[in-house]
Short mmCIF file of N, CA and C in Angstrom, two decimals:
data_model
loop_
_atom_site.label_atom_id
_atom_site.label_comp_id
_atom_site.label_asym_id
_atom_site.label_seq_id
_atom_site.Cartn_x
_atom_site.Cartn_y
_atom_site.Cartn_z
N UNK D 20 30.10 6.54 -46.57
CA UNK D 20 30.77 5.87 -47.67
C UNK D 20 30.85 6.88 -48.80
N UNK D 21 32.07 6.91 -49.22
CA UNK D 21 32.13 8.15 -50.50
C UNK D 21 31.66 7.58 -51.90
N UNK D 22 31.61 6.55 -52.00
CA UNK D 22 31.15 5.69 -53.61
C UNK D 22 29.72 5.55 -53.08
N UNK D 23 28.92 5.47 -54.68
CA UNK D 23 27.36 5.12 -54.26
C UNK D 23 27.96 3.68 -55.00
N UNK D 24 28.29 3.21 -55.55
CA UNK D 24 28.41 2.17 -56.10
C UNK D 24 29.23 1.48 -55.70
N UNK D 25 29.69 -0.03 -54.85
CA UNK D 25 30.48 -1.10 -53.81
C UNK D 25 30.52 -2.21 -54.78
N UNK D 26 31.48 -1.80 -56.28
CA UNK D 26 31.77 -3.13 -56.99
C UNK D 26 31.81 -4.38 -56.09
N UNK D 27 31.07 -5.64 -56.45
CA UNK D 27 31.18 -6.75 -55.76
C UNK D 27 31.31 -7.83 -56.70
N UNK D 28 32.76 -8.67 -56.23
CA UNK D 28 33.65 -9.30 -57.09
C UNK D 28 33.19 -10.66 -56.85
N UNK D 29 32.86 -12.12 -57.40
CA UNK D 29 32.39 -12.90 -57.23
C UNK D 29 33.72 -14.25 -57.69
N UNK D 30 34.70 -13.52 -58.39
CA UNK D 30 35.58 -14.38 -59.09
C UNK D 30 36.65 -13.37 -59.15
N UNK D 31 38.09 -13.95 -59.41
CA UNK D 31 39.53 -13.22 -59.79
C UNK D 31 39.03 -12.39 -61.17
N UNK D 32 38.23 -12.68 -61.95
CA UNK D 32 38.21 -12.07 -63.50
C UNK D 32 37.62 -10.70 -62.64
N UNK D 33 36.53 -10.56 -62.37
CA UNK D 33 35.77 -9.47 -61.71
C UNK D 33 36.52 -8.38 -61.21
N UNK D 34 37.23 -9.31 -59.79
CA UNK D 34 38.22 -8.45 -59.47
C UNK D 34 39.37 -7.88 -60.13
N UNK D 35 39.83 -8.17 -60.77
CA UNK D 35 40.67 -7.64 -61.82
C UNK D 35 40.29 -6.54 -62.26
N UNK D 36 38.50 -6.62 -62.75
CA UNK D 36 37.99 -5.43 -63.74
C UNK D 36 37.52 -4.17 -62.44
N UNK D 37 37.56 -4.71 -61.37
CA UNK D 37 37.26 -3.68 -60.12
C UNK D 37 38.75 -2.97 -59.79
N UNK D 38 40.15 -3.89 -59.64
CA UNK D 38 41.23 -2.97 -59.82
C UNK D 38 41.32 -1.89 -60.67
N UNK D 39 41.02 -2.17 -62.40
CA UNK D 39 41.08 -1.31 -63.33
C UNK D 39 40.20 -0.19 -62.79
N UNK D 40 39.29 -0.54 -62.13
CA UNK D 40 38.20 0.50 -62.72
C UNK D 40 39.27 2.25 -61.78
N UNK D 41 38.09 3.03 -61.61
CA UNK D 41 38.50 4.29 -60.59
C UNK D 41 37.53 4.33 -59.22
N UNK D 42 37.40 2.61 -58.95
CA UNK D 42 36.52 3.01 -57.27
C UNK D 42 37.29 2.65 -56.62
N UNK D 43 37.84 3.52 -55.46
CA UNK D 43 38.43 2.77 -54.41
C UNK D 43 37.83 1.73 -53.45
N UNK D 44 36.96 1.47 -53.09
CA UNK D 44 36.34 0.44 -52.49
C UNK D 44 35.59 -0.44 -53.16
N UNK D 45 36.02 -2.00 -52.75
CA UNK D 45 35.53 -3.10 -53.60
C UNK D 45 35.22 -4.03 -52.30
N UNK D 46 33.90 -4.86 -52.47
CA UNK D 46 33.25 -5.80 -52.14
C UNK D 46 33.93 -7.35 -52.64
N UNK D 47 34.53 -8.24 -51.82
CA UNK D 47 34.97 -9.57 -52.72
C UNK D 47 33.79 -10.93 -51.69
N UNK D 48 33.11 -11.51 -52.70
CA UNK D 48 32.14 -11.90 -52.43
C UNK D 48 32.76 -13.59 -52.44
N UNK D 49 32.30 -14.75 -52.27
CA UNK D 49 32.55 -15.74 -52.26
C UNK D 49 34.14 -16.24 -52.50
N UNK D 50 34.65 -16.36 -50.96
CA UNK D 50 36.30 -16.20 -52.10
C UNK D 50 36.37 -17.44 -51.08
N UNK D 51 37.83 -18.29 -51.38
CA UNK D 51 38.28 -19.61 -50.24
C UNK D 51 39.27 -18.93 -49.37
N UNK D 52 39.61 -19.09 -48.61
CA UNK D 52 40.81 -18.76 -47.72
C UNK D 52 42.19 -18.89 -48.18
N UNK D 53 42.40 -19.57 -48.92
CA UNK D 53 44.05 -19.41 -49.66
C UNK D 53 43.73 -18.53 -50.67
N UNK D 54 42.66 -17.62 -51.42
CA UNK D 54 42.71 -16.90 -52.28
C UNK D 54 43.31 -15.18 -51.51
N UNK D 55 43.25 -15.45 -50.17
CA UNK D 55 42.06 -14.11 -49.14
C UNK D 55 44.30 -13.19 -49.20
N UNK D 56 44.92 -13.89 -49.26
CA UNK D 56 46.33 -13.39 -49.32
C UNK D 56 46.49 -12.69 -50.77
N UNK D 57 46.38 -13.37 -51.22
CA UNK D 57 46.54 -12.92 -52.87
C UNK D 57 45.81 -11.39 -53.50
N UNK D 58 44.51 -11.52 -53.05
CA UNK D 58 43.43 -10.32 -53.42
C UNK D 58 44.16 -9.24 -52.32
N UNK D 59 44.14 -9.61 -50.91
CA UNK D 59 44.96 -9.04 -49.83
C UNK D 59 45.95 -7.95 -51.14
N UNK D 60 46.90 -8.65 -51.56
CA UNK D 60 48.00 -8.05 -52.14
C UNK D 60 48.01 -7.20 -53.20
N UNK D 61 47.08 -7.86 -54.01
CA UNK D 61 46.62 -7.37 -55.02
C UNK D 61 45.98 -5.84 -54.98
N UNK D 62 45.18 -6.04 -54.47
CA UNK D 62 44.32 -4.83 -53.59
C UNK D 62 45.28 -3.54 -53.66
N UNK D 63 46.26 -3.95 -52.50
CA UNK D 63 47.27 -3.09 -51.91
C UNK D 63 47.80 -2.52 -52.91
N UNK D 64 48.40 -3.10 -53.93
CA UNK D 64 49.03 -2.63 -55.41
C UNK D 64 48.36 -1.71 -55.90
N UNK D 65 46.90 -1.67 -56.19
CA UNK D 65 46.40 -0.56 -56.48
C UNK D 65 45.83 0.13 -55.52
N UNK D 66 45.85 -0.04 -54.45
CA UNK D 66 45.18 1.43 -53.90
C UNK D 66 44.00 1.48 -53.31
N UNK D 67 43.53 0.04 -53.35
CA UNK D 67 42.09 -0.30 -52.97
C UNK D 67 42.09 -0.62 -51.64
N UNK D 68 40.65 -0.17 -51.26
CA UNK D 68 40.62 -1.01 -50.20
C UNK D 68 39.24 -1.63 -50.26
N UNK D 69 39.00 -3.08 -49.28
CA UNK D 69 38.55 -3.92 -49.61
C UNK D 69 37.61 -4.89 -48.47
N UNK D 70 36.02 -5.04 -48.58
CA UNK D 70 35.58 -5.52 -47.42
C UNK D 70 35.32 -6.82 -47.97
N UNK D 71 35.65 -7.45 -46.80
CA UNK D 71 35.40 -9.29 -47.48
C UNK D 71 33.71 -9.71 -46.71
N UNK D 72 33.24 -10.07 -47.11
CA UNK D 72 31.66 -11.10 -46.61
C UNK D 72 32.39 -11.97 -46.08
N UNK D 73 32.84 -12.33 -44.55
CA UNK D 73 33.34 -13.14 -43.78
C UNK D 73 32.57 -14.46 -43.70
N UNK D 74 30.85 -14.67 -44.09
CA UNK D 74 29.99 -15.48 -44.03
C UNK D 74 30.31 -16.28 -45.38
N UNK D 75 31.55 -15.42 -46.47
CA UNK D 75 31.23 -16.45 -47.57
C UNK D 75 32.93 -16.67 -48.36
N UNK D 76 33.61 -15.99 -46.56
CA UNK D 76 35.11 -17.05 -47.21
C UNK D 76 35.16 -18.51 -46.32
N UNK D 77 34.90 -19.45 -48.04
CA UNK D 77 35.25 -20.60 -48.30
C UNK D 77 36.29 -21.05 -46.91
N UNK D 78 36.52 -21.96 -46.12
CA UNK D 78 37.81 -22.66 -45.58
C UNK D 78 37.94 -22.24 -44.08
N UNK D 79 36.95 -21.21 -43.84
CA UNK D 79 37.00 -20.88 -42.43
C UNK D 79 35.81 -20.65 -41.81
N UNK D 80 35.69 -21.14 -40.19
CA UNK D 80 34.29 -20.72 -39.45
C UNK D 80 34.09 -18.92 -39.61
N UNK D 81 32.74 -18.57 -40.11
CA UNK D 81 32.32 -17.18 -40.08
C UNK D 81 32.55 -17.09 -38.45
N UNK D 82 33.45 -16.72 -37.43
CA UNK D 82 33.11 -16.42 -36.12
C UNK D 82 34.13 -15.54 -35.57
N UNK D 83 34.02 -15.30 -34.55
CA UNK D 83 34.44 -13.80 -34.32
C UNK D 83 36.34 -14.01 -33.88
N UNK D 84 36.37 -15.58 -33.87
CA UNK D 84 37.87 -16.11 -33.93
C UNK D 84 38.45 -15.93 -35.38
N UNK D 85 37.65 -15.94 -36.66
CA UNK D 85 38.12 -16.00 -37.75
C UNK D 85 38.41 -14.16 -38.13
N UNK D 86 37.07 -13.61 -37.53
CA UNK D 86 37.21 -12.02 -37.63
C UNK D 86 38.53 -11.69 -36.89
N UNK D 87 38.54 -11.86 -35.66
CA UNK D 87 40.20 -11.26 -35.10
C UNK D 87 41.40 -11.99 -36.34
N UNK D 88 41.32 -13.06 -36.82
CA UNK D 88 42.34 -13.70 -37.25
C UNK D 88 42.51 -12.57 -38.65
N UNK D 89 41.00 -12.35 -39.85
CA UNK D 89 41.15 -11.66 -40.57
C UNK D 89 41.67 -10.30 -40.42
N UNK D 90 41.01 -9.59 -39.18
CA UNK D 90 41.70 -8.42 -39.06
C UNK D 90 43.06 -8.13 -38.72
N UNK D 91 43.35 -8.89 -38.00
CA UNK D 91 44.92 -8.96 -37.71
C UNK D 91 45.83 -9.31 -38.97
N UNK D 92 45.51 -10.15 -39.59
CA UNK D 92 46.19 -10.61 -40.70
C UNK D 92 46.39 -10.13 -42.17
N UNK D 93 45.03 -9.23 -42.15
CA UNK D 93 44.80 -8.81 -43.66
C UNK D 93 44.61 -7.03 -43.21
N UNK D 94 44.14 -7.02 -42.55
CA UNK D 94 43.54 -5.26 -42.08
C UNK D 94 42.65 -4.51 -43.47
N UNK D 95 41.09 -5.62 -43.40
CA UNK D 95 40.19 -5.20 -44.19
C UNK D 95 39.56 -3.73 -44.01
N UNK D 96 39.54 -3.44 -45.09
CA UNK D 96 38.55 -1.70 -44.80
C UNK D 96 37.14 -2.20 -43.70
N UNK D 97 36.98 -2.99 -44.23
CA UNK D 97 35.61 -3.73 -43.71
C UNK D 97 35.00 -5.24 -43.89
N UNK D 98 34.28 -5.96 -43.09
CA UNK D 98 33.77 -6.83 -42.77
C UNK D 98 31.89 -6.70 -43.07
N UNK D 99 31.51 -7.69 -43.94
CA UNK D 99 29.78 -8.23 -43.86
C UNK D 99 29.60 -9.03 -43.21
N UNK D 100 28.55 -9.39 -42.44
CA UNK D 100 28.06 -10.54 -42.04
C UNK D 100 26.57 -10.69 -41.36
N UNK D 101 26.45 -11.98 -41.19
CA UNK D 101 25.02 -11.60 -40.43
C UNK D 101 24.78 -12.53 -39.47
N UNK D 102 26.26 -12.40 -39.02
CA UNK D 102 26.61 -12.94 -37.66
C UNK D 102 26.75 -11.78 -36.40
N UNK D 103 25.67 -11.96 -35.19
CA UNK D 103 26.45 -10.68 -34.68
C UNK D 103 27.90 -11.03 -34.03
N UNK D 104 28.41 -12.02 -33.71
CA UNK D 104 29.75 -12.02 -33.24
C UNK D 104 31.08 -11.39 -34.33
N UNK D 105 30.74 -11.70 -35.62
CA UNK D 105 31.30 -11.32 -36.41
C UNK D 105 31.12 -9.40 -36.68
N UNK D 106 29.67 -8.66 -36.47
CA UNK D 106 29.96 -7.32 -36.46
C UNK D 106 30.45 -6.32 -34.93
N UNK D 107 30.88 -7.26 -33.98
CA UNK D 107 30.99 -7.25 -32.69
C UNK D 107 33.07 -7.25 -32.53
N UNK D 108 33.34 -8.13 -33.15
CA UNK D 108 34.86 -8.36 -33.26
C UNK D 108 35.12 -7.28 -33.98
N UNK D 109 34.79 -7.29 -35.31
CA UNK D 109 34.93 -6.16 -36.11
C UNK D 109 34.92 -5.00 -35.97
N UNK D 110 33.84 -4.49 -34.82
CA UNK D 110 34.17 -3.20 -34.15
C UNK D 110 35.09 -3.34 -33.42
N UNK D 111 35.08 -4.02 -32.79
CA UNK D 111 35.75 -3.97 -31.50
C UNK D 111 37.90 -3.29 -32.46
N UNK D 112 37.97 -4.13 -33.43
CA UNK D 112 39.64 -4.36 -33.93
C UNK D 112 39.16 -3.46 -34.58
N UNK D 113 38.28 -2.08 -34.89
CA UNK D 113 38.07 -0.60 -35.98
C UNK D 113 38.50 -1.36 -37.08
N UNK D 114 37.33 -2.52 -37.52
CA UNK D 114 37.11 -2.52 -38.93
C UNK D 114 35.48 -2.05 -39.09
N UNK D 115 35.39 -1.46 -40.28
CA UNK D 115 34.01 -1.28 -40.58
C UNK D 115 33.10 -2.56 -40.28
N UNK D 116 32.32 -2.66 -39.45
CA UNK D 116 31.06 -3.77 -39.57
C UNK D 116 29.48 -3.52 -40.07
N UNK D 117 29.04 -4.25 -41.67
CA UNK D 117 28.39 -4.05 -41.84
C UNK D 117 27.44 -5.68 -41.58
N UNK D 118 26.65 -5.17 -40.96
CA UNK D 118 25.37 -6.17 -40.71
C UNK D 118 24.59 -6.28 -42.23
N UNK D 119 24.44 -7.87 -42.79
CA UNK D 119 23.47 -7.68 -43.56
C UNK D 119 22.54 -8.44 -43.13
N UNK D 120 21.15 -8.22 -43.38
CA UNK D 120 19.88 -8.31 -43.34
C UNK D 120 18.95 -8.97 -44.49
N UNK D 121 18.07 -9.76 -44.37
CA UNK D 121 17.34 -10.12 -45.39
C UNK D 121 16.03 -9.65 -44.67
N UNK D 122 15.27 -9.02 -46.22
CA UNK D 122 13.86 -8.63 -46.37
C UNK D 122 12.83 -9.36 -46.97
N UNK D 123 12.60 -10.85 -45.70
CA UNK D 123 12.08 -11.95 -45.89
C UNK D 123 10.90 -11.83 -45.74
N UNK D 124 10.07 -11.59 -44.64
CA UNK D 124 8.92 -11.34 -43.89
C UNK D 124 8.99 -10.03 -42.64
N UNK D 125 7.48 -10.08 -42.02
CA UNK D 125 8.04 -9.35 -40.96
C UNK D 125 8.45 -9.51 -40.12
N UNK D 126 8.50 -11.05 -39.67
CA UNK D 126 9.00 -11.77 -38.78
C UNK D 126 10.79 -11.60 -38.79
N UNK D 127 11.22 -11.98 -39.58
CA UNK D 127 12.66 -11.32 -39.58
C UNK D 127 13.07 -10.42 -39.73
N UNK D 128 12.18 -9.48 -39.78
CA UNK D 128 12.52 -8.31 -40.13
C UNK D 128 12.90 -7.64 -39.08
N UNK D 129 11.84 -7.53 -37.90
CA UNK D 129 11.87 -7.35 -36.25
C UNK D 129 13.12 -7.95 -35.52
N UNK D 130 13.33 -9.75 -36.17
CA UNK D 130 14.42 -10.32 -35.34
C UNK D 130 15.51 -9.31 -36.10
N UNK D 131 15.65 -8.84 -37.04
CA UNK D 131 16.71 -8.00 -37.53
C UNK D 131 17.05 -6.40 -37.23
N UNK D 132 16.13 -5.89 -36.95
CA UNK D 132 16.08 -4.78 -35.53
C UNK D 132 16.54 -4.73 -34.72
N UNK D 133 16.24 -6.16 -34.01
CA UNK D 133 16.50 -6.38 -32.84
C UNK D 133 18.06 -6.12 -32.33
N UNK D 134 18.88 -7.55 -33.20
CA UNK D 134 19.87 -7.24 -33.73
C UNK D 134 21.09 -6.71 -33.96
N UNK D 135 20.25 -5.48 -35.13
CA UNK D 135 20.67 -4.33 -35.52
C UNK D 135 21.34 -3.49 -34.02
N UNK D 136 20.07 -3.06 -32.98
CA UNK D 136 20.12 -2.42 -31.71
C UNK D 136 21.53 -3.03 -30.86
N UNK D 137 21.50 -4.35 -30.75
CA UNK D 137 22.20 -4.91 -30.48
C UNK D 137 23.71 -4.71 -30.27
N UNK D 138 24.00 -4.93 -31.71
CA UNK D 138 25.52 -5.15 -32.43
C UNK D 138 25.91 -3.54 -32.86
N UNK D 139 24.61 -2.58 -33.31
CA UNK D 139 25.03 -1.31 -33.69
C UNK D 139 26.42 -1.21 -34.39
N UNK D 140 26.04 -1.69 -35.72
CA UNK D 140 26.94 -2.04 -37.14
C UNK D 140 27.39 -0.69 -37.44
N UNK D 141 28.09 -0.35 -38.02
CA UNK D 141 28.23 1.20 -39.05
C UNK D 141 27.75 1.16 -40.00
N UNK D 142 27.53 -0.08 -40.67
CA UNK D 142 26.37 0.31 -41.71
C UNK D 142 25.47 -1.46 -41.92
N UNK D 143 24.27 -1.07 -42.70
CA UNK D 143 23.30 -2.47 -43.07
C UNK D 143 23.39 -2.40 -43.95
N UNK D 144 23.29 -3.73 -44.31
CA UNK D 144 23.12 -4.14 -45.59
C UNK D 144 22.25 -4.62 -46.24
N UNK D 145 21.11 -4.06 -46.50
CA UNK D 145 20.02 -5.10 -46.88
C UNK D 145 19.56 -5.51 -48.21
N UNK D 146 18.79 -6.75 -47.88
CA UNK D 146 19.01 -7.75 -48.99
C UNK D 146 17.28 -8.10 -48.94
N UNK D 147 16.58 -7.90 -50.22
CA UNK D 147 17.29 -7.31 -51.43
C UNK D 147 16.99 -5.50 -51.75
N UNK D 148 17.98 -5.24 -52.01
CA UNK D 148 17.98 -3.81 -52.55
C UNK D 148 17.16 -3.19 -53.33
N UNK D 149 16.58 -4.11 -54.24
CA UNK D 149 15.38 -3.85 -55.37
C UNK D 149 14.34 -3.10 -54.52
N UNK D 150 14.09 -2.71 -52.93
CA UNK D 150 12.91 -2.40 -52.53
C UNK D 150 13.10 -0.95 -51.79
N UNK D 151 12.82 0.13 -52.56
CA UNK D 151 13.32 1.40 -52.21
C UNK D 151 12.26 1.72 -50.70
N UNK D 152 11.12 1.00 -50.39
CA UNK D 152 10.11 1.56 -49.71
C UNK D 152 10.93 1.00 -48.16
N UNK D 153 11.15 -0.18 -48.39
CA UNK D 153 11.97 -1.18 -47.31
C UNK D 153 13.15 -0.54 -47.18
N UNK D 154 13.73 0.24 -47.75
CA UNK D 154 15.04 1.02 -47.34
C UNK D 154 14.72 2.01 -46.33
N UNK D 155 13.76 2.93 -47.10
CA UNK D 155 13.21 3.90 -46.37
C UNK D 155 12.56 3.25 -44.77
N UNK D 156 11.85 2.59 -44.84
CA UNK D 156 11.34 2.05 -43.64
C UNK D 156 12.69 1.68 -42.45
N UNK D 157 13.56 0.83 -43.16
CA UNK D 157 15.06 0.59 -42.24
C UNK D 157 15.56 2.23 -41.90
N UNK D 158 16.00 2.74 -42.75
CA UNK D 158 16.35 4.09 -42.53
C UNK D 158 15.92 4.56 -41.77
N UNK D 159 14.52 4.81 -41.38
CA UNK D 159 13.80 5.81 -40.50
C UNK D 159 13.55 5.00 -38.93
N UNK D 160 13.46 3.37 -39.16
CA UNK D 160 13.62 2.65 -37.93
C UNK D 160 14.96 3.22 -36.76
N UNK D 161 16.04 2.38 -38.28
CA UNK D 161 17.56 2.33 -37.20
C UNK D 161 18.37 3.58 -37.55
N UNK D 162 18.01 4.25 -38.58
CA UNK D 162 19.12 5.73 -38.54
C UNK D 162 19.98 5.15 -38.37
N UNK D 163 20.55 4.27 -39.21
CA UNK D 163 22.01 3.62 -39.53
C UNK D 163 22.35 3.56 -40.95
N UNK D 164 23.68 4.28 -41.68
CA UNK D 164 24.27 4.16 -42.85
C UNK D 164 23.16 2.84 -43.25
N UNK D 165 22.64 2.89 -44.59
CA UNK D 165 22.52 1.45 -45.48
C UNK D 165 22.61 1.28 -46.54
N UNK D 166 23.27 0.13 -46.71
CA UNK D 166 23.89 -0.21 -48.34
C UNK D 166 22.84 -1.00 -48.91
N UNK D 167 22.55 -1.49 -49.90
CA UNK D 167 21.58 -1.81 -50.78
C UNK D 167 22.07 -2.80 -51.69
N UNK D 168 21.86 -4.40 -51.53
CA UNK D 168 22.24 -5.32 -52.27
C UNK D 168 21.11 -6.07 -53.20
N UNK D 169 21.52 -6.78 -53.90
CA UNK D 169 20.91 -7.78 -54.56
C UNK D 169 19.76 -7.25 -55.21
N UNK D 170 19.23 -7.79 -56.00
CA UNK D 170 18.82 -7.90 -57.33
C UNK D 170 18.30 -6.85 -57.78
N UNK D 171 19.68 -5.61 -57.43
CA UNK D 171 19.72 -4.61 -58.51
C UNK D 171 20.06 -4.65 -59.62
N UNK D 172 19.37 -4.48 -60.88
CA UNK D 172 19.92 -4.80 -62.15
C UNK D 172 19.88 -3.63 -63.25
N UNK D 173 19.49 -2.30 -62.60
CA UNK D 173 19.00 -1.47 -63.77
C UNK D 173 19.95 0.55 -63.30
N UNK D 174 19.94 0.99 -63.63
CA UNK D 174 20.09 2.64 -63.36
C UNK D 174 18.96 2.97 -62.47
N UNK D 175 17.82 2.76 -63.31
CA UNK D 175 16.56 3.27 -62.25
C UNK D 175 16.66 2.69 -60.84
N UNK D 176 17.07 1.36 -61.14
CA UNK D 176 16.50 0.88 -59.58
C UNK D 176 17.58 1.24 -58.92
N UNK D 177 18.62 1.65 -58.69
CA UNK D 177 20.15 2.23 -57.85
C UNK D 177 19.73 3.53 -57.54
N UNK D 178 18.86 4.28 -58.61
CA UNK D 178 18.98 5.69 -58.47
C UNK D 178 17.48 5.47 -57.66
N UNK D 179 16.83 4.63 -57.04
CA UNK D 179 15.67 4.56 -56.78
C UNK D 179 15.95 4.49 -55.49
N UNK D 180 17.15 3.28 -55.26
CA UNK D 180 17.53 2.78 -53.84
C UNK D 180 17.78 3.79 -52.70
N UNK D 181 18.64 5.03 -53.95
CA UNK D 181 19.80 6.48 -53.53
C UNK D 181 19.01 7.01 -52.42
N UNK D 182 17.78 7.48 -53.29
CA UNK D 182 16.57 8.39 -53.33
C UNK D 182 15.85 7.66 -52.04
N UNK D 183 15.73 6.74 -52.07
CA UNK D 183 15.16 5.92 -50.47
C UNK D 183 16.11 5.78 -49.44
N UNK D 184 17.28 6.18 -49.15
CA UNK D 184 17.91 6.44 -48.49
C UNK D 184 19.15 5.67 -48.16
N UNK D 185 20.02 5.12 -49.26
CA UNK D 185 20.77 4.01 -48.95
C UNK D 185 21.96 5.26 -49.21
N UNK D 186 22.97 4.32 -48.50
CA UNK D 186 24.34 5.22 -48.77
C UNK D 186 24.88 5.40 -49.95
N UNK D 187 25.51 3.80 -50.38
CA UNK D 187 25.36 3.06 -51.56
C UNK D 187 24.59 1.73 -51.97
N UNK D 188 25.55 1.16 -52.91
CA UNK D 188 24.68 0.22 -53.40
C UNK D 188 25.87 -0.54 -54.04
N UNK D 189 25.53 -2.24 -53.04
CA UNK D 189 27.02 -3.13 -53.31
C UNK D 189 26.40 -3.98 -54.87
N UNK D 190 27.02 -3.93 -55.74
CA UNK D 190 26.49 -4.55 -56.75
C UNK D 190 27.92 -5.72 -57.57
N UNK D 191 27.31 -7.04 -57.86
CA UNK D 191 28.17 -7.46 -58.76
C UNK D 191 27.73 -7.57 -60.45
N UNK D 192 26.79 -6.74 -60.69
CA UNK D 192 26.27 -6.39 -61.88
C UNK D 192 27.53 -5.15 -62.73
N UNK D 193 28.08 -5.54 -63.22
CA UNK D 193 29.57 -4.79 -64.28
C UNK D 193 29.09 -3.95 -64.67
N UNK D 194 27.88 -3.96 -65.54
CA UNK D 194 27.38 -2.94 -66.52
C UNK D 194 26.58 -1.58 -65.51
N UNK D 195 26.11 -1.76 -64.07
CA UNK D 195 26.41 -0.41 -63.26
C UNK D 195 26.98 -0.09 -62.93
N UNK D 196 28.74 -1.20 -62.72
CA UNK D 196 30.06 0.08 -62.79
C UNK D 196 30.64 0.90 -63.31
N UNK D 197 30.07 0.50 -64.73
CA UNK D 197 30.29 1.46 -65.70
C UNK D 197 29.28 2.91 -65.82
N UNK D 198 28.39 2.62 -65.44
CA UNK D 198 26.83 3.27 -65.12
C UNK D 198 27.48 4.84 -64.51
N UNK D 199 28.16 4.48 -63.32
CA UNK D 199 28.09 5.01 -62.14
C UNK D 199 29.92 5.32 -61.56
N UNK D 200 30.27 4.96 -62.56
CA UNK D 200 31.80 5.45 -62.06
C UNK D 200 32.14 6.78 -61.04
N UNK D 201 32.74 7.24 -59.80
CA UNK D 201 32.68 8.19 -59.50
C UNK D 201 33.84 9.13 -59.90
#
């Protein structure tokens, strides 16, 4: 991934301020399915390209029928999910599939290995990002690209995530896009 920073848009206002900005790749996080044309277009106008969280568009089953339907229809840079049918389709149609992961216990952590081996994503996503030691540990497990989400809120902790081995770092926090512009 060439950005350390994966603006992640939660609303049309957001996205708007992710068109303006100068990252080409944007994250659109909770969107409905009649929005998914519009951003689609929008996108295209400037130059962006754009991975949707398939687990959190509104109006459709997250499943690997909705992934062929999205890829065919929209031709996302990339796909999240933490479905493996969903990072399975996604390879399959050469969209980026990123697996995300939660850093719950160790119990899921293993079922998320497992997984991982499995589906062999192009990149993880793990959740939450705040834990540079847990990056490093994924890193050195699966030697797979990883992106770094959630409840990053500061410079230090992104430049902490970097340093533990994440690619980037998907954030819908504004004030580190400005941080971190590339």
């Amino acid at each position: 991934m060439e950005q350390k920073i994966l603006p992640a848009s939660t609303t049309m206002k957001e996205f708007e301020q992710f068109l303006k900005s100068p990252y080409k790749i944007g994250v659109f996080l909770d969107l409905h399915i009649a929005q998914l044309k519009n951003v689609n277009q929008m996108a295209k106008a400037y130059n962006k390209k754009m991975i949707y969280h398939v687990d959190m568009i509104h109006g459709i089953k997250s499943d690997d029928y909705a992934t062929e339907y999205i890829c065919q229809e929209y031709k996302p840079f990339g796909l999240i999910s933490t479905k493996s049918s969903v990072i399975l389709k996604a390879k399959q149609k050469g969209v980026i599939a990123i697996q995300r992961i939660f850093l719950i216990d160790s119990h899921a952590l293993e079922k998320s290995y497992k997984l991982i081996e499995k589906t062999k994503p192009d990149y993880i996503e793990v959740m939450p990002g705040a834990m540079p030691w847990m990056i490093e540990e994924v890193n050195q497990r699966l030697n797979t690209p990883i992106l770094a989400g959630g409840l990053i809120r500061s410079k230090t902790e992104v430049e902490n995530a970097l340093k533990a081995g994440a690619t980037a770092i998907t954030t819908s926090k504004m004030d580190l896009w400005e941080i971190f512009n590339d």
